[in-house]
Amino acid sequence: MIIEIEDKLKNIVSEIVKDYTLLSVNGTPKKIDVFRGIIPFEKTGDIIPAVAVRISKGKNTLEKRELDVHVILETTNKDTEKGYEEHMKIVQEIVDGVISKGTIENIAEILPEAKWEFSEEQLYPDYVTEITFNLVSRKAYRTDVDDWINGK
């Protein structure tokens, strides 16, 4: 289920960023690549700008499965002001776009709260932000608890 949710969220994020063309590390225009898991750092020069979508933490209870999903955006631009502005615009669009979806098909609910953190470290000319979404997905076990709660 984790892979399925990551894939579907990757598709949502891909749709949000599809019209953006930013500068790559070598200064040529490039579309934003979106990955499930991690950005393949062995090819960073060829990959950036990029987004990684991954579930990094979860909690199962008798009633639900809670998941923390991280969306990491990495862009680059030697023009500091322009690079920062375009990066933060994309962050806002990802946050708004994902939250407005509300659900990931019929398998998870996207809670209406998200937090994001721009890298505190000065990584010039790179810009990195991590966005965390909270999801609640269907439980995959202990269906007998429903019967117990409902008095069956």
PDB file of N, CA and C in Angstrom, residues 93-128:
ATOM      1  N   GLU A  93       2.545  26.029  -4.721  1.00  0.00           N
ATOM      2  CA  GLU A  93       1.642  25.315  -5.629  1.00  0.00           C
ATOM      3  C   GLU A  93       1.523  23.842  -5.258  1.00  0.00           C
ATOM      4  N   ILE A  94       2.621  23.234  -4.838  1.00  0.00           N
ATOM      5  CA  ILE A  94       2.557  21.833  -4.415  1.00  0.00           C
ATOM      6  C   ILE A  94       1.696  21.701  -3.162  1.00  0.00           C
ATOM      7  N   VAL A  95       1.929  22.558  -2.166  1.00  0.00           N
ATOM      8  CA  VAL A  95       1.140  22.508  -0.928  1.00  0.00           C
ATOM      9  C   VAL A  95      -0.344  22.681  -1.244  1.00  0.00           C
ATOM     10  N   ASP A  96      -0.682  23.733  -1.960  1.00  0.00           N
ATOM     11  CA  ASP A  96      -2.087  24.008  -2.271  1.00  0.00           C
ATOM     12  C   ASP A  96      -2.703  22.909  -3.134  1.00  0.00           C
ATOM     13  N   GLY A  97      -1.942  22.453  -4.130  1.00  0.00           N
ATOM     14  CA  GLY A  97      -2.464  21.444  -5.054  1.00  0.00           C
ATOM     15  C   GLY A  97      -2.720  20.102  -4.395  1.00  0.00           C
ATOM     16  N   VAL A  98      -1.815  19.667  -3.553  1.00  0.00           N
ATOM     17  CA  VAL A  98      -1.990  18.374  -2.885  1.00  0.00           C
ATOM     18  C   VAL A  98      -3.135  18.453  -1.882  1.00  0.00           C
ATOM     19  N   ILE A  99      -3.143  19.486  -1.054  1.00  0.00           N
ATOM     20  CA  ILE A  99      -4.211  19.607  -0.050  1.00  0.00           C
ATOM     21  C   ILE A  99      -5.581  19.718  -0.714  1.00  0.00           C
ATOM     22  N   SER A 100      -5.660  20.440  -1.826  1.00  0.00           N
ATOM     23  CA  SER A 100      -6.962  20.609  -2.474  1.00  0.00           C
ATOM     24  C   SER A 100      -7.489  19.302  -3.064  1.00  0.00           C
ATOM     25  N   LYS A 101      -6.611  18.344  -3.317  1.00  0.00           N
ATOM     26  CA  LYS A 101      -7.052  17.031  -3.803  1.00  0.00           C
ATOM     27  C   LYS A 101      -7.926  16.342  -2.766  1.00  0.00           C
ATOM     28  N   GLY A 102      -7.536  16.422  -1.497  1.00  0.00           N
ATOM     29  CA  GLY A 102      -8.338  15.859  -0.421  1.00  0.00           C
ATOM     30  C   GLY A 102      -8.167  14.365  -0.197  1.00  0.00           C
ATOM     31  N   THR A 103      -8.061  13.617  -1.288  1.00  0.00           N
ATOM     32  CA  THR A 103      -7.888  12.170  -1.164  1.00  0.00           C
ATOM     33  C   THR A 103      -6.919  11.671  -2.233  1.00  0.00           C
ATOM     34  N   ILE A 104      -6.407  10.506  -1.984  1.00  0.00           N
ATOM     35  CA  ILE A 104      -5.646   9.781  -3.004  1.00  0.00           C
ATOM     36  C   ILE A 104      -6.515   8.589  -3.365  1.00  0.00           C
ATOM     37  N   GLU A 105      -7.291   8.807  -4.413  1.00  0.00           N
ATOM     38  CA  GLU A 105      -8.309   7.857  -4.861  1.00  0.00           C
ATOM     39  C   GLU A 105      -9.118   7.380  -3.665  1.00  0.00           C
ATOM     40  N   ASN A 106      -9.308   6.086  -3.522  1.00  0.00           N
ATOM     41  CA  ASN A 106     -10.116   5.607  -2.402  1.00  0.00           C
ATOM     42  C   ASN A 106      -9.263   4.958  -1.322  1.00  0.00           C
ATOM     43  N   ILE A 107      -7.953   5.274  -1.318  1.00  0.00           N
ATOM     44  CA  ILE A 107      -7.089   4.575  -0.370  1.00  0.00           C
ATOM     45  C   ILE A 107      -6.537   5.456   0.755  1.00  0.00           C
ATOM     46  N   ALA A 108      -6.575   6.766   0.597  1.00  0.00           N
ATOM     47  CA  ALA A 108      -6.029   7.622   1.660  1.00  0.00           C
ATOM     48  C   ALA A 108      -6.673   9.002   1.611  1.00  0.00           C
ATOM     49  N   GLU A 109      -6.805   9.586   2.803  1.00  0.00           N
ATOM     50  CA  GLU A 109      -7.283  10.955   2.924  1.00  0.00           C
ATOM     51  C   GLU A 109      -6.088  11.852   3.213  1.00  0.00           C
ATOM     52  N   ILE A 110      -6.013  12.962   2.491  1.00  0.00           N
ATOM     53  CA  ILE A 110      -4.955  13.954   2.718  1.00  0.00           C
ATOM     54  C   ILE A 110      -5.495  14.948   3.730  1.00  0.00           C
ATOM     55  N   LEU A 111      -4.886  14.991   4.898  1.00  0.00           N
ATOM     56  CA  LEU A 111      -5.356  15.923   5.919  1.00  0.00           C
ATOM     57  C   LEU A 111      -5.040  17.360   5.492  1.00  0.00           C
ATOM     58  N   PRO A 112      -5.866  18.319   5.900  1.00  0.00           N
ATOM     59  CA  PRO A 112      -5.730  19.690   5.392  1.00  0.00           C
ATOM     60  C   PRO A 112      -4.605  20.498   6.024  1.00  0.00           C
ATOM     61  N   GLU A 113      -3.696  19.837   6.686  1.00  0.00           N
ATOM     62  CA  GLU A 113      -2.571  20.562   7.263  1.00  0.00           C
ATOM     63  C   GLU A 113      -1.280  20.019   6.658  1.00  0.00           C
ATOM     64  N   ALA A 114      -0.379  20.912   6.410  1.00  0.00           N
ATOM     65  CA  ALA A 114       0.924  20.529   5.872  1.00  0.00           C
ATOM     66  C   ALA A 114       1.959  21.436   6.515  1.00  0.00           C
ATOM     67  N   LYS A 115       3.160  20.944   6.623  1.00  0.00           N
ATOM     68  CA  LYS A 115       4.232  21.819   7.080  1.00  0.00           C
ATOM     69  C   LYS A 115       5.365  21.722   6.084  1.00  0.00           C
ATOM     70  N   TRP A 116       6.090  22.785   5.974  1.00  0.00           N
ATOM     71  CA  TRP A 116       7.215  22.795   5.055  1.00  0.00           C
ATOM     72  C   TRP A 116       8.379  23.499   5.708  1.00  0.00           C
ATOM     73  N   GLU A 117       9.569  23.119   5.256  1.00  0.00           N
ATOM     74  CA  GLU A 117      10.772  23.715   5.817  1.00  0.00           C
ATOM     75  C   GLU A 117      11.796  23.921   4.709  1.00  0.00           C
ATOM     76  N   PHE A 118      12.135  25.169   4.508  1.00  0.00           N
ATOM     77  CA  PHE A 118      13.182  25.540   3.570  1.00  0.00           C
ATOM     78  C   PHE A 118      14.510  25.269   4.265  1.00  0.00           C
ATOM     79  N   SER A 119      15.466  24.729   3.556  1.00  0.00           N
ATOM     80  CA  SER A 119      16.755  24.388   4.157  1.00  0.00           C
ATOM     81  C   SER A 119      17.365  25.594   4.858  1.00  0.00           C
ATOM     82  N   GLU A 120      17.725  25.411   6.124  1.00  0.00           N
ATOM     83  CA  GLU A 120      18.349  26.492   6.885  1.00  0.00           C
ATOM     84  C   GLU A 120      19.774  26.756   6.409  1.00  0.00           C
ATOM     85  N   GLU A 121      20.369  25.728   5.866  1.00  0.00           N
ATOM     86  CA  GLU A 121      21.735  25.853   5.379  1.00  0.00           C
ATOM     87  C   GLU A 121      21.734  26.587   4.039  1.00  0.00           C
ATOM     88  N   GLN A 122      22.689  27.469   3.844  1.00  0.00           N
ATOM     89  CA  GLN A 122      22.816  28.187   2.569  1.00  0.00           C
ATOM     90  C   GLN A 122      23.455  27.247   1.547  1.00  0.00           C
ATOM     91  N   LEU A 123      22.654  26.712   0.646  1.00  0.00           N
ATOM     92  CA  LEU A 123      23.139  25.748  -0.335  1.00  0.00           C
ATOM     93  C   LEU A 123      23.347  26.367  -1.714  1.00  0.00           C
ATOM     94  N   TYR A 124      23.423  27.694  -1.775  1.00  0.00           N
ATOM     95  CA  TYR A 124      23.519  28.411  -3.044  1.00  0.00           C
ATOM     96  C   TYR A 124      24.443  27.680  -3.999  1.00  0.00           C
ATOM     97  N   PRO A 125      24.061  27.524  -5.242  1.00  0.00           N
ATOM     98  CA  PRO A 125      22.871  28.038  -5.924  1.00  0.00           C
ATOM     99  C   PRO A 125      21.671  27.094  -5.870  1.00  0.00           C
ATOM    100  N   ASP A 126      21.714  26.113  -4.963  1.00  0.00           N
ATOM    101  CA  ASP A 126      20.600  25.162  -4.840  1.00  0.00           C
ATOM    102  C   ASP A 126      19.615  25.629  -3.776  1.00  0.00           C
ATOM    103  N   TYR A 127      18.360  25.259  -3.967  1.00  0.00           N
ATOM    104  CA  TYR A 127      17.280  25.597  -3.053  1.00  0.00           C
ATOM    105  C   TYR A 127      16.545  24.297  -2.748  1.00  0.00           C
ATOM    106  N   VAL A 128      16.393  23.976  -1.467  1.00  0.00           N
ATOM    107  CA  VAL A 128      15.778  22.713  -1.069  1.00  0.00           C
ATOM    108  C   VAL A 128      14.706  22.982  -0.015  1.00  0.00           C
TER     109      VAL A 128
END
